[in-house]
XYZ file of C-alpha atoms in Angstrom:
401
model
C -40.117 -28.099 -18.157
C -41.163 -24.629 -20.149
C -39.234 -22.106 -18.675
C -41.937 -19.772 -17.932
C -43.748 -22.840 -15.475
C -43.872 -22.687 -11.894
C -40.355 -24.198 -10.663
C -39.754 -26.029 -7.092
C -38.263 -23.599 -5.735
C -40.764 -20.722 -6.942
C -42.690 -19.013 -3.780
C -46.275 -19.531 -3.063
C -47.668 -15.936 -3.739
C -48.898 -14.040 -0.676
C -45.961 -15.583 1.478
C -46.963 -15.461 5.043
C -50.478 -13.857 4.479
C -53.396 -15.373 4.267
C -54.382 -15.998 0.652
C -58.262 -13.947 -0.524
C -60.350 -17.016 -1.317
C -60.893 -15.525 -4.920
C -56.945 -15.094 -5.163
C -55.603 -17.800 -7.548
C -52.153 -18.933 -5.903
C -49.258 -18.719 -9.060
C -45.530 -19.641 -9.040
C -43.103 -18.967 -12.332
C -43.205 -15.896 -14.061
C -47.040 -15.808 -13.275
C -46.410 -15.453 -9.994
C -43.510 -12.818 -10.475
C -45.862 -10.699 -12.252
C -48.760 -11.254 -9.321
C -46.548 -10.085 -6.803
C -44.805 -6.992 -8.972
C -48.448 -5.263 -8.381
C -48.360 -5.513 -5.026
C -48.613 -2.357 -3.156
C -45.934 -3.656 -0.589
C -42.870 -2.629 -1.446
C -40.726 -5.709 0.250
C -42.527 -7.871 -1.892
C -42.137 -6.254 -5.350
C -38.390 -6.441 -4.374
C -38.195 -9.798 -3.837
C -40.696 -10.873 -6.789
C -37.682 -8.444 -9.040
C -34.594 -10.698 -7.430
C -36.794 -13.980 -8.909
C -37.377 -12.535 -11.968
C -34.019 -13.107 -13.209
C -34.829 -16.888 -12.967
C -36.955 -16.702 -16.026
C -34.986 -15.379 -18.797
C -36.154 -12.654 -21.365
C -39.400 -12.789 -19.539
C -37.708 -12.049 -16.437
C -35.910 -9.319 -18.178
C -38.827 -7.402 -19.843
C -40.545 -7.344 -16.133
C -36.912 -6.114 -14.549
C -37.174 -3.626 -17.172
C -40.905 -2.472 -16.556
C -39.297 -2.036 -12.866
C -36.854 0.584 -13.587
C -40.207 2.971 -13.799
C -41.527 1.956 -10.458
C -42.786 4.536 -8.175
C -40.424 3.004 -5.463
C -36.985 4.181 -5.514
C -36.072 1.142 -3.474
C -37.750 -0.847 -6.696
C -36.051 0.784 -9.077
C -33.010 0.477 -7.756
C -32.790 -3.294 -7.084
C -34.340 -3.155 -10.892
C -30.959 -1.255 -11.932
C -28.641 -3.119 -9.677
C -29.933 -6.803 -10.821
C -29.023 -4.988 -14.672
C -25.741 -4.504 -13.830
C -24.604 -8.288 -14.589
C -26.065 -8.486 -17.987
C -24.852 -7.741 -21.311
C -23.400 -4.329 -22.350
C -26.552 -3.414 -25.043
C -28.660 -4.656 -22.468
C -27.314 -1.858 -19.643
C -26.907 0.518 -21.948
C -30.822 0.623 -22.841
C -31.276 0.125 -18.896
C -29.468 3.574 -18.448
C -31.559 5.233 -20.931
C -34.541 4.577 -19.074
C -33.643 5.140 -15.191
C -30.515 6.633 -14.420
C -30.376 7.270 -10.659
C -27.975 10.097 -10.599
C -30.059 12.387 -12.852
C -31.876 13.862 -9.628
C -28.504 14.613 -7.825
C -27.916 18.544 -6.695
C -26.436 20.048 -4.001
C -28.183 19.367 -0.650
C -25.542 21.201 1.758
C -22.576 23.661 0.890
C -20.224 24.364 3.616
C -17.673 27.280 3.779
C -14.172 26.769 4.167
C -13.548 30.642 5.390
C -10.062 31.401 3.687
C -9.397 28.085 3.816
C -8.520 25.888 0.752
C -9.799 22.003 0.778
C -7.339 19.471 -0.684
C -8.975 16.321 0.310
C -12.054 14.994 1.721
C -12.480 11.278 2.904
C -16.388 9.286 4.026
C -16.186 6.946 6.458
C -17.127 3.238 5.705
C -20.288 3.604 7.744
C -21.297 6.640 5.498
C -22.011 8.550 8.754
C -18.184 10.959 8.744
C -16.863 13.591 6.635
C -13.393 14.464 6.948
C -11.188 16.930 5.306
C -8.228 18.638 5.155
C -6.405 21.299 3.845
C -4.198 24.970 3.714
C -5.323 25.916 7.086
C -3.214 22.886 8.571
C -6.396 21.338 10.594
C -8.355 18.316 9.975
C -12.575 18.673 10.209
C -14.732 15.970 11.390
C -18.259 16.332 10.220
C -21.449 14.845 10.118
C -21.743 13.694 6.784
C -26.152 14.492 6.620
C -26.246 17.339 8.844
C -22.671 19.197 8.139
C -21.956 20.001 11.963
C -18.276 20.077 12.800
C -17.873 17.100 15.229
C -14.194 18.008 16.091
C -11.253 19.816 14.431
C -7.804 18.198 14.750
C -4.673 20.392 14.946
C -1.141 19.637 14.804
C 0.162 19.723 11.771
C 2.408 22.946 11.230
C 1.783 23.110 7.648
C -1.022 22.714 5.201
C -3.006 18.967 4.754
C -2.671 17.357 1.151
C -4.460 14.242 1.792
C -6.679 12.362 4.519
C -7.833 8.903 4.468
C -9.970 6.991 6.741
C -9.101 3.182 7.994
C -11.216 0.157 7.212
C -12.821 0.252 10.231
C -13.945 3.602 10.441
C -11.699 4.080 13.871
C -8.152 5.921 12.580
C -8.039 9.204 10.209
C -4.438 9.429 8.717
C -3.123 12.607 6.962
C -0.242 13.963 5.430
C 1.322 17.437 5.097
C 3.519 19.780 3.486
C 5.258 19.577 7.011
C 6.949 16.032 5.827
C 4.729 14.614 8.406
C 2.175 11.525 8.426
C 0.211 11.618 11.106
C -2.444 8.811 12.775
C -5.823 10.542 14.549
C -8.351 8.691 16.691
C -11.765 9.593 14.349
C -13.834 9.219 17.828
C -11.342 11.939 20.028
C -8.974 14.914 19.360
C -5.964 13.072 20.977
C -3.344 12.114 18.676
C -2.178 8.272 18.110
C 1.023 9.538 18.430
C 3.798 12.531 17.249
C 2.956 11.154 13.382
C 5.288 9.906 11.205
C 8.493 12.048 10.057
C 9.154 11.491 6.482
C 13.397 11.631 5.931
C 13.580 10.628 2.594
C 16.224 12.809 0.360
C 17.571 14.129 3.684
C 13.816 15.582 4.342
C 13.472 17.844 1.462
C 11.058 15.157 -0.097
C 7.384 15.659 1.074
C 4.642 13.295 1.361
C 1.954 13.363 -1.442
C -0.607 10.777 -1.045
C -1.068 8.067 1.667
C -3.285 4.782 1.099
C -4.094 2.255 3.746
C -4.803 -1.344 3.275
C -7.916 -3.265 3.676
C -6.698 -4.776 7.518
C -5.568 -1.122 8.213
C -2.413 -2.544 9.197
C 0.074 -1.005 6.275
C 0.173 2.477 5.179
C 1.624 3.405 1.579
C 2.942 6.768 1.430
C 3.486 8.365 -2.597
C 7.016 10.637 -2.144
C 7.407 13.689 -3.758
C 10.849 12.414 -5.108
C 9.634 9.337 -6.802
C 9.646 6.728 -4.296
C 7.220 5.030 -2.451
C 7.165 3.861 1.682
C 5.722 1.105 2.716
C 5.010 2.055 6.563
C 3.704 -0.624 9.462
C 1.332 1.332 11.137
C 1.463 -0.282 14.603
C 4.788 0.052 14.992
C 5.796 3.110 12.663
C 8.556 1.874 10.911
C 8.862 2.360 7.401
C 9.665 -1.419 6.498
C 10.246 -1.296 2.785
C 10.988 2.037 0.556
C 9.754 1.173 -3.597
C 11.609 3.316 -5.827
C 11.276 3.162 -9.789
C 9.594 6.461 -10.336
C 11.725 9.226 -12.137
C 9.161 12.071 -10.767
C 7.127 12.239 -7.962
C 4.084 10.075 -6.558
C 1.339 12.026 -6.964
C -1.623 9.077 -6.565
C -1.816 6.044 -4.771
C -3.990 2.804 -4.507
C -3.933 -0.911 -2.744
C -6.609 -3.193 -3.720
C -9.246 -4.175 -1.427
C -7.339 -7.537 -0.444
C -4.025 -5.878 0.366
C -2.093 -7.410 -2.429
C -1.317 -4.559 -5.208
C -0.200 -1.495 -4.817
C -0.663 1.135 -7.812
C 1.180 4.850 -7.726
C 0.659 6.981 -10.791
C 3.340 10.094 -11.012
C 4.121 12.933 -12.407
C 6.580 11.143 -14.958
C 3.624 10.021 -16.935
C 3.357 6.468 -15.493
C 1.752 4.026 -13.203
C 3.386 1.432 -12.177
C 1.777 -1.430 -10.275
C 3.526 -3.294 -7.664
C 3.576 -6.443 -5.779
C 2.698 -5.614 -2.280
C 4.453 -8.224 0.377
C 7.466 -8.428 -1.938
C 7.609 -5.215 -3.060
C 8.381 -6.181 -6.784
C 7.241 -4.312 -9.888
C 4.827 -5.824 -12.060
C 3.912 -3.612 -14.729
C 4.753 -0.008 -15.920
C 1.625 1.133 -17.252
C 1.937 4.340 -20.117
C -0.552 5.871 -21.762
C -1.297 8.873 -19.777
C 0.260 12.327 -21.905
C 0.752 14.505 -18.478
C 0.893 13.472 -14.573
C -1.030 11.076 -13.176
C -2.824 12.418 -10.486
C -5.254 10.054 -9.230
C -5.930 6.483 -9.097
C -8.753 4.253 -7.666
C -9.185 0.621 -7.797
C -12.472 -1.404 -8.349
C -13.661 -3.443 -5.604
C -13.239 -7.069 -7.313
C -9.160 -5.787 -8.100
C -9.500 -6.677 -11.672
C -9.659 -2.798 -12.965
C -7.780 0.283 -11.949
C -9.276 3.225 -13.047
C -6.471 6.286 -13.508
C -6.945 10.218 -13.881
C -4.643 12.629 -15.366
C -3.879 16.585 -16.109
C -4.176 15.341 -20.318
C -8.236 15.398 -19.315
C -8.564 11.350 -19.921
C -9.922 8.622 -17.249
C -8.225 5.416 -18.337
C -9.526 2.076 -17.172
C -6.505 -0.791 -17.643
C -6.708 -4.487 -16.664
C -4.869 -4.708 -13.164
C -3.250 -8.178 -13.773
C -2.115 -7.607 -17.530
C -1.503 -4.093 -17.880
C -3.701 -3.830 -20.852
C -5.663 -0.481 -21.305
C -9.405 -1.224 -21.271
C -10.999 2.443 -22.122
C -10.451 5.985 -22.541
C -13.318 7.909 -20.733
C -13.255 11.526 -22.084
C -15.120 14.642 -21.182
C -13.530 16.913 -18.682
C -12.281 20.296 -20.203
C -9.585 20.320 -17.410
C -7.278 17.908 -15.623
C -8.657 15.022 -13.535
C -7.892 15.725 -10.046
C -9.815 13.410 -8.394
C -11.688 10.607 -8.459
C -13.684 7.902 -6.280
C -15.771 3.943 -7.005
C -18.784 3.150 -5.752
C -18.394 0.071 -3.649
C -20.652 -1.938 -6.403
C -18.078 -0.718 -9.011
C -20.087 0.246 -10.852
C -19.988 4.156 -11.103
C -17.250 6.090 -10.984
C -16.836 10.234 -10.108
C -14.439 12.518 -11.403
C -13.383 15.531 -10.293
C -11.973 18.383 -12.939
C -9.903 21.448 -12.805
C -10.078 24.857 -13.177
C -11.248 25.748 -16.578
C -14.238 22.846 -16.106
C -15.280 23.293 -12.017
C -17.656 19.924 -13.110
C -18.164 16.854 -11.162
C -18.885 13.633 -13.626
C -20.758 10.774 -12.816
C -19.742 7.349 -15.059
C -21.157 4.059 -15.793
C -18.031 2.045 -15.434
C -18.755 -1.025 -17.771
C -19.948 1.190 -20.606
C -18.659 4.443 -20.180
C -21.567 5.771 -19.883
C -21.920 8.877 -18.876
C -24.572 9.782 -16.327
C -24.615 13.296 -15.061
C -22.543 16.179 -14.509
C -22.858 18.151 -11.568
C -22.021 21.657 -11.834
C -22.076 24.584 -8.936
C -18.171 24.901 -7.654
C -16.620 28.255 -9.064
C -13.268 27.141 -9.220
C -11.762 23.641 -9.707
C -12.390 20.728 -7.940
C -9.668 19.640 -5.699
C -11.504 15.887 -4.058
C -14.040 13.697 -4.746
C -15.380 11.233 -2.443
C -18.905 8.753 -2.609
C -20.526 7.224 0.159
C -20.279 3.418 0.353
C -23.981 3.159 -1.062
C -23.394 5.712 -3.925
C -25.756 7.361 -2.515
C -24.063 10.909 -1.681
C -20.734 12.812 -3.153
C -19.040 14.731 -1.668
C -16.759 17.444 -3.877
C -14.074 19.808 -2.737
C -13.029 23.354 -4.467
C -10.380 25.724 -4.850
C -13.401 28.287 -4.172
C -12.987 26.984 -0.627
C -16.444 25.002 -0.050
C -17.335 21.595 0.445
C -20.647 20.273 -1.558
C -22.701 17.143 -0.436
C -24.803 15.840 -3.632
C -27.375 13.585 -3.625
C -31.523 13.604 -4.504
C -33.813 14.669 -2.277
């Protein structure tokens, strides 16, 4: 059969409408092409996610797509790319890049306070930070009002993450705390948990939670790592092979690995029930400061004060790429759940926020506006906003209008 001939599973065009007696009625690529002119948008969508039936020919209209007035169109265009050869995206991302229309859509103040770390909830609808002024903010991640403000800690917030399931906010603090808040209340889960370690001189860094939200991984400020059961609060199982401290932590989306990356120049990657090292990853010139995982846990993606991204294979330690272009350390970075973009966050002498293609290295856009360093990164689950924190005490929300 000629692959641009109507197949059996090819869709009678006009689907549920009633067909204009002067219409002809075309499957195959024929048909794909009909139904790309349509001036509903539902159907060019689905004539785009046939398309890729058909080869070149399926290509070339894909590629048409990526001009569509529709952003929804051009967007499934560039998402249906993303599984094709890397010459092939990289001539996709000259012609539509969706992040080139990103600016700042809301800037909120911090007042005196600094922002260490923001966190989006999975539902895209929270935005939660933390920082010098000890408190945790709850906001509406579209309209910026302050939902609630959680106090308790008696010392500034480094880090906040939000659970899986969009219910628990954990944080940690220069107090040698770790403490468990209800996202939807004020009330506590509990007093938090007291980190001992080195007869409680260590502090907490960095905190990760798995995908079941039922373990928390805590990065130590004198090299080691605690594993924590969060139902229970007790610190089951303490890792220890760093010579500096933890400074960034990751789990992959199943629960299995655990990555920290320190200030001794390494990352070391971890088995997570058994608590056995796998790898010692080096590369990295200065700390490691923050680490990410893709969704499919095949790549960790690393960030460090030498200015380099580093993408390394999770299961062989191998180093993949070397993304360059910050001026400044990395502080910060965050995945799209499609894994395919990644955002990085740089320090003081660059104040930029970078947008990557992760396959490619591409890069897509830089976002500039902060006046001092930026401190967090976070992206919805869609990719559709970032969020940036500063040490010129604001939060930014970026996205196109």
């Amino acid at each position: 059969m000629a692959q641009n001939q109507p197949r059996s599973y090819d869709v009678v065009l006009g689907g549920q409408t009633p067909t204009p007696v002067n219409a002809a009625v075309l499957g195959g690529i024929a048909g794909v092409r009909r139904r790309l002119t349509s001036q509903n948008v539902a159907q060019r969508v689905a004539a785009l996610q046939e398309a890729v039936k058909y080869g070149q020919a399926g290509l070339d209209l894909i590629f048409q797509s990526l001009k569509d007035e529709s952003a929804q169109v051009r967007q499934t265009a560039y998402l249906l790319i993303q599984n094709c050869e890397e010459l092939t995206l990289e001539r996709a991302l000259q012609e539509y890049n969706p992040y080139q229309l990103f600016e700042c859509l809301h800037k909120h103040s911090t007042a005196q306070s600094t922002t260490y770390s923001v966190a989006i909830s999975a539902d895209g609808q929270y935005l939660v930070s933390g920082g010098s002024d000890k408190k945790i903010v709850v906001r509406s991640l579209y309209t910026g009002r302050i939902i609630r403000t959680l106090s308790g800690h008696t010392d500034g917030v480094k880090f906040v993450a939000i659970s899986p399931s969009g219910q628990t906010i954990f944080s940690c603090s220069w107090d040698n705390t770790i403490k468990l808040w209800n996202l939807q209340s004020s009330k506590a889960l509990g007093d938090g948990l007291l980190h001992t370690f080195a007869g409680g001189e260590a502090g907490v860094n960095c905190i990760c939670v798995d995908c079941d939200g039922k373990t928390l991984a805590a990065g130590n400020e004198d090299g080691t790592i605690g594993l924590w059961n969060i139902e229970n609060q007790e610190n089951f199982r303490t890792l220890t092979a760093h010579k500096n401290g933890i400074k960034s932590i990751a789990i992959t989306a199943d629960g299995n690995i655990l990555a920290t990356g320190s200030a001794d120049e390494t990352i070391k990657i971890w088995d997570m029930a058994t608590g056995e090292l796998l790898h010692t990853l080096e590369g990295h010139s200065e700390w490691v400061k923050c680490l990410a995982i893709i969704p499919d846990g095949k790549t960790l993606v690393s960030g460090a004060q030498d200015r380099t991204i580093k993408l390394w294979n999770l299961q062989t330690g191998e180093l993949l790429n070397t993304l360059e272009g910050h001026w400044d350390e990395v502080n910060s970075i965050a995945i799209s759940r499609d894994g395919n973009t990644l955002v990085s966050g740089g320090g003081n002498l660059d104040k930029t926020i970078r947008i990557w293609h992760l396959k490619t290295g591409t890069p897509l856009q830089v976002l500039e506006g902060h006046f001092n360093g930026i401190s967090s990164v976070a992206m919805t689950p869609s990719g559709g906003k970032i969020v940036s924190s500063s040490w010129d005490k604001t939060i930014r929300v970026w996205g196109a209008r």
